[in-house]
Short mmCIF file of C-alpha atoms in Angstrom, two decimals:
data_model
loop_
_atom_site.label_atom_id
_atom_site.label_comp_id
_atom_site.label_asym_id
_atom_site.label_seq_id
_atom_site.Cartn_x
_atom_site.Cartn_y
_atom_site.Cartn_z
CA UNK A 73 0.00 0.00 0.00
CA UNK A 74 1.40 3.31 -1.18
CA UNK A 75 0.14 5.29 1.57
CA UNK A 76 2.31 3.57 4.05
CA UNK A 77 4.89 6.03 3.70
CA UNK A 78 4.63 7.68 6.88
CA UNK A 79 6.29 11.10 6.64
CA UNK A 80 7.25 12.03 10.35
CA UNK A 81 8.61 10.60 13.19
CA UNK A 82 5.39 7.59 13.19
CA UNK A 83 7.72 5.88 10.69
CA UNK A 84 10.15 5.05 13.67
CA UNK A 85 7.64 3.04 15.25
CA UNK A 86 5.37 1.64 12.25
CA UNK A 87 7.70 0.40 10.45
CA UNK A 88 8.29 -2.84 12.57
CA UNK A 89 4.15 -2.98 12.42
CA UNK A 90 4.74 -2.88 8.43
CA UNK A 91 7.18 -5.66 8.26
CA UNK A 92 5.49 -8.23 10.69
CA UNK A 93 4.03 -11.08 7.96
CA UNK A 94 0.11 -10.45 9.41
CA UNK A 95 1.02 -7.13 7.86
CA UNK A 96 1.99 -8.65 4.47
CA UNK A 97 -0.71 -10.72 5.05
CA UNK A 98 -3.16 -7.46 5.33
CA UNK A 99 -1.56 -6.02 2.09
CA UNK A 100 -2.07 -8.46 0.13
CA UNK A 101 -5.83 -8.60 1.22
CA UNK A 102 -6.30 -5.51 0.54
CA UNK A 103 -4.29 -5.81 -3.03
CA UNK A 104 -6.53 -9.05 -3.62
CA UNK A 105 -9.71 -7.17 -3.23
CA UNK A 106 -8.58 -4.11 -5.65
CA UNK A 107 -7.89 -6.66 -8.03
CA UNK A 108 -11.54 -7.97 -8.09
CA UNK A 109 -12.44 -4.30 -7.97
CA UNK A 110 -13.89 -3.98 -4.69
CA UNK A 111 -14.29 -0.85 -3.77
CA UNK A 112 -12.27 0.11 -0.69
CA UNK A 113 -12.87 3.19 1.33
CA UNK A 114 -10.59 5.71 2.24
CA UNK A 115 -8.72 5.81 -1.11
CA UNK A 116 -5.18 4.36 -1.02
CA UNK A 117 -3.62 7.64 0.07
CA UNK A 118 -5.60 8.56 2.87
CA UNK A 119 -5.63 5.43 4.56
CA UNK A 120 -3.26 6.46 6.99
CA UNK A 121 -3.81 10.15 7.20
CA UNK A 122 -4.41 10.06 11.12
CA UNK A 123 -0.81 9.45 11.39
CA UNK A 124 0.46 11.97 8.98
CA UNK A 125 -1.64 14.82 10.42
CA UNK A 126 -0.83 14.06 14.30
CA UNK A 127 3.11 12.82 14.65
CA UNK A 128 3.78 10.38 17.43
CA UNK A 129 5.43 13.37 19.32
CA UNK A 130 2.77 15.93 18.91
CA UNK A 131 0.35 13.40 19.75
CA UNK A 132 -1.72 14.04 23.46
CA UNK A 133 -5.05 12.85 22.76
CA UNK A 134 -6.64 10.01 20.83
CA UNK A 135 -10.11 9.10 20.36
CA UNK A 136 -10.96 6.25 18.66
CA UNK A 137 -12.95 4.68 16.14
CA UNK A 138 -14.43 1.43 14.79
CA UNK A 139 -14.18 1.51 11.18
CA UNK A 140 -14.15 4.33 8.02
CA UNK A 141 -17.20 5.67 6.70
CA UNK A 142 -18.79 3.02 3.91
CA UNK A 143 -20.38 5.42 1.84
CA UNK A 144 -18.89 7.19 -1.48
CA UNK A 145 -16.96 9.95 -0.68
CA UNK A 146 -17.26 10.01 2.98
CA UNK A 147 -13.69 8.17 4.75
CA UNK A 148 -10.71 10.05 4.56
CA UNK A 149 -8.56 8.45 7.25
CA UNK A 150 -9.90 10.22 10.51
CA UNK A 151 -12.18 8.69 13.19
CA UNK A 152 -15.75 10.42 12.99
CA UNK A 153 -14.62 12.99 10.44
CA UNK A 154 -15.46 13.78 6.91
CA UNK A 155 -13.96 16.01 4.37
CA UNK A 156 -15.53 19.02 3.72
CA UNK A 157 -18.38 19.89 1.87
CA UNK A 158 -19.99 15.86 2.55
CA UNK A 159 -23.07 15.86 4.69
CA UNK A 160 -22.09 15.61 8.84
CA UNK A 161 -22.85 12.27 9.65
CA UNK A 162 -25.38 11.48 12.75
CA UNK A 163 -22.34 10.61 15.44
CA UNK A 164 -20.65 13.56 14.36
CA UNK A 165 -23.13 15.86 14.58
CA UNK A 166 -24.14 14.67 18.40
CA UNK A 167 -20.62 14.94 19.34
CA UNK A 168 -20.84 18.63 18.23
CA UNK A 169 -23.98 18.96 19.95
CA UNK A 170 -22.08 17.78 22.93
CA UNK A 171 -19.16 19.82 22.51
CA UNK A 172 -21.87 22.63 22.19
CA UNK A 173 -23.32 21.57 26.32
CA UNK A 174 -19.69 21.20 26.87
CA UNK A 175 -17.78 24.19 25.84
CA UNK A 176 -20.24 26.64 24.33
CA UNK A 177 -18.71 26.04 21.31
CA UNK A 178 -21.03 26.21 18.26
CA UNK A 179 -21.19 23.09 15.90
CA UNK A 180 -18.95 23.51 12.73
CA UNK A 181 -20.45 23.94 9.39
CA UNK A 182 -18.26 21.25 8.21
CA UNK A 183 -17.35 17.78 9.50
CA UNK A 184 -13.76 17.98 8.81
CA UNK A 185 -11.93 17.09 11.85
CA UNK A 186 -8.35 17.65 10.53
CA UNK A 187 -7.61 21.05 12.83
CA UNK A 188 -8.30 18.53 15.90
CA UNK A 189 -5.76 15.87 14.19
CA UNK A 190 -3.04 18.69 13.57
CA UNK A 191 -3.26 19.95 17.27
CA UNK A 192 -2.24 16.20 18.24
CA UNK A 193 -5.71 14.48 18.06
CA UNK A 194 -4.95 11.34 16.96
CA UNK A 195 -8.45 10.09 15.22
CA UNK A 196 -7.88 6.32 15.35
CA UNK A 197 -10.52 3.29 14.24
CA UNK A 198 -9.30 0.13 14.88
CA UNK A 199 -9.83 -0.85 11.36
CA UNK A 200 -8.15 1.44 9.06
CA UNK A 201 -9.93 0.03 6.02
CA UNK A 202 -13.85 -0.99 4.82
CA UNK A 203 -15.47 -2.18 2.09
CA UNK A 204 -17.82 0.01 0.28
CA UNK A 205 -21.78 -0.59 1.41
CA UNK A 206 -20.68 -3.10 4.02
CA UNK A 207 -19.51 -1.94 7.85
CA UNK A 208 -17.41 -3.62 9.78
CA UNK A 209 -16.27 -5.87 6.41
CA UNK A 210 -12.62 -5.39 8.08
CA UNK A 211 -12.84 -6.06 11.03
CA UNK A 212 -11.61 -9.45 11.60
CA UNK A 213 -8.41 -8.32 9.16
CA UNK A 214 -4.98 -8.01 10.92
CA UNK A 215 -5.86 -3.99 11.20
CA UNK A 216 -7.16 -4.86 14.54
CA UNK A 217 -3.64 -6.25 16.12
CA UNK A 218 -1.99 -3.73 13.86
CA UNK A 219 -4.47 -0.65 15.54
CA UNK A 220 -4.07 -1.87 19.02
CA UNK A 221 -0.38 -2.08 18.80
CA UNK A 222 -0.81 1.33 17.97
CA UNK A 223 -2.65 1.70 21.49
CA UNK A 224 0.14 -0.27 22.97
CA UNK A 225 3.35 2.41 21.47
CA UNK A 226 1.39 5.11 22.98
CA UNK A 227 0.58 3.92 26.25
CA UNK A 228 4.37 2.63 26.61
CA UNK A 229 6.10 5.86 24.94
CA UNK A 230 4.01 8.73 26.06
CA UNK A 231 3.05 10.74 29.05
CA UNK A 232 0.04 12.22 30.06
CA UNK A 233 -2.08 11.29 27.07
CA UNK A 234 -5.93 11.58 26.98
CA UNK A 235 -7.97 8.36 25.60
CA UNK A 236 -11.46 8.81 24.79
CA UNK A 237 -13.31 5.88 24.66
CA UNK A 238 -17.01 6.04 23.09
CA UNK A 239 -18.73 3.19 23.62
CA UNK A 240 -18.32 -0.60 24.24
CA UNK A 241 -16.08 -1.63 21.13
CA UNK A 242 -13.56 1.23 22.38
CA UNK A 243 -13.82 0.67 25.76
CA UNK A 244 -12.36 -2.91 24.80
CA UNK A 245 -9.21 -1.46 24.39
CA UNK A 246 -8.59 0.33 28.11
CA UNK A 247 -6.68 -2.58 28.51
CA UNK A 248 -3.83 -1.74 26.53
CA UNK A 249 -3.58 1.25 28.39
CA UNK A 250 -1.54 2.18 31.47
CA UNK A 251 -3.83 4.11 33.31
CA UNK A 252 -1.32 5.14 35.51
CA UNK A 253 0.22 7.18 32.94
CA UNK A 254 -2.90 8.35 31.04
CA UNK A 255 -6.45 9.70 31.36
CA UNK A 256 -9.04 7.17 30.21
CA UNK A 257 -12.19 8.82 29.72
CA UNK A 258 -15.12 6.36 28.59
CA UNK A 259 -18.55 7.26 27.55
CA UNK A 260 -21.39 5.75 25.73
CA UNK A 261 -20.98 5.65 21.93
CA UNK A 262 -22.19 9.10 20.20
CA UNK A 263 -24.41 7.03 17.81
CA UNK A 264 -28.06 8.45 17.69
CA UNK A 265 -28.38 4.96 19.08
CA UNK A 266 -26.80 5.60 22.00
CA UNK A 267 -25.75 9.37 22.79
CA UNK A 268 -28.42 10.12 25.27
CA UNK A 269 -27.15 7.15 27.26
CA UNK A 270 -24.53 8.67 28.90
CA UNK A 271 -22.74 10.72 25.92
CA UNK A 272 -24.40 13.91 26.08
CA UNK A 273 -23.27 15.36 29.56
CA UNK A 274 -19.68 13.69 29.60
CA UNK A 275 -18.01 16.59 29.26
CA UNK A 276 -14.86 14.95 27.79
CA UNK A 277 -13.97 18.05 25.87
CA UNK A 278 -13.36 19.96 29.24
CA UNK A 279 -12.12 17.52 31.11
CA UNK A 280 -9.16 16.35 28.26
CA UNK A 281 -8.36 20.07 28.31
CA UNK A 282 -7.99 20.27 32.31
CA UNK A 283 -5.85 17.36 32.19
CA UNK A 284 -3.34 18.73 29.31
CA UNK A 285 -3.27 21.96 31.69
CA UNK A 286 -2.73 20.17 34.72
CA UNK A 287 0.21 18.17 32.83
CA UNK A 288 1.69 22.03 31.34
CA UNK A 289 0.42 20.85 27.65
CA UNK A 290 -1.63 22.88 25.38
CA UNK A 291 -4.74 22.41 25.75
CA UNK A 292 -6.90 21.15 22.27
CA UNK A 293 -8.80 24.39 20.24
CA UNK A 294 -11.90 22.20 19.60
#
């Protein structure tokens, strides 16, 4: 895959996840599928976009995902977000609506999350690919292991980083995290499923920025 090219410091520490053979195994999935022209959202390109917007030394919060967006035109690389100009999706919109009890903060007119990813938002699914029309088609790939490993580099390298984890498939992962050394902050999932079971009121925007203050680290412009 081309856009495995990580251009910052990420590369230092993907690039054993790249050469482990579930990796090669992944890439040649993925290669397989182009061949029979399955459609595969995000594009090639984007696929790893969370990493080259938020480096691994910039990074202070992460909030994480399950899988891209399986409709045309919608994944570009970034948990919850979508580029601009395509329609806010329903989780994204009640996480602005949250943000919006949280901070005051009025909801953006577009769903394009990449000024959180650039401040060191690291917008993370655990599947980094899906097949068009079909959620969760990729989840039982090796992205999973990959993703969590991900989790794992983090927690072990890192200080004071802020995990938010919306809903039960995230909250799976507090595991791989050394709470000792981070803040986990869990939450239902912002689905319209969901949201109004614990979601809306969590005040996780507030409470990651009073923990980056606490810890003398800029606190996120949301």
């Amino acid at each position: 895959m081309v856009g495995r090219v990580i251009k910052n410091d990420w590369s230092e520490y993907l690039d054993l996840l790249f050469q482990q053979e579930s990796f090669q195994y992944l890439d040649d999935f993925l290669s397989y599928q182009a061949g029979q022209n399955i459609k595969i959202f995000p594009a090639e390109n984007q696929i790893f976009n969370a990493f080259e917007l938020s480096s691994f030394a910039n990074t202070k919060v992460v909030i994480l995902g399950q899988d891209p967006y399986h409709n045309e035109g919608q994944a570009h690389g970034l948990s919850f977000s979508v580029p601009d100009g395509v329609k806010i999706p329903p989780s994204l919109k009640n996480i602005y609506h949250e943000l919006e009890l949280d901070l005051a903060i009025k909801p953006n007119a577009s769903g394009n999350l990449e000024r959180w990813a650039k401040q060191g938002v690291l917008l993370l699914n655990s599947s980094l690919t899906v097949e068009k029309n079909s959620p969760g088609s990729h989840a039982k790939t090796p992205w999973v292991g990959f993703t969590e490993s991900v989790i794992q580099l983090l927690s072990d390298h890192k200080q004071n980083l802020v995990f938010l984890l919306w809903g039960a498939h995230a909250q799976q992962k507090a595991s791989l995290i050394n709470a000792d050394k981070h803040l986990i902050l869990t939450a239902s999932h912002p689905s319209p499923f969901s949201a109004h079971k614990g979601f809306f009121g969590c005040k996780h925007f507030s409470k990651t920025n009073e923990y980056l203050k606490i810890h003398n680290l800029q606190p996120i412009n949301w």
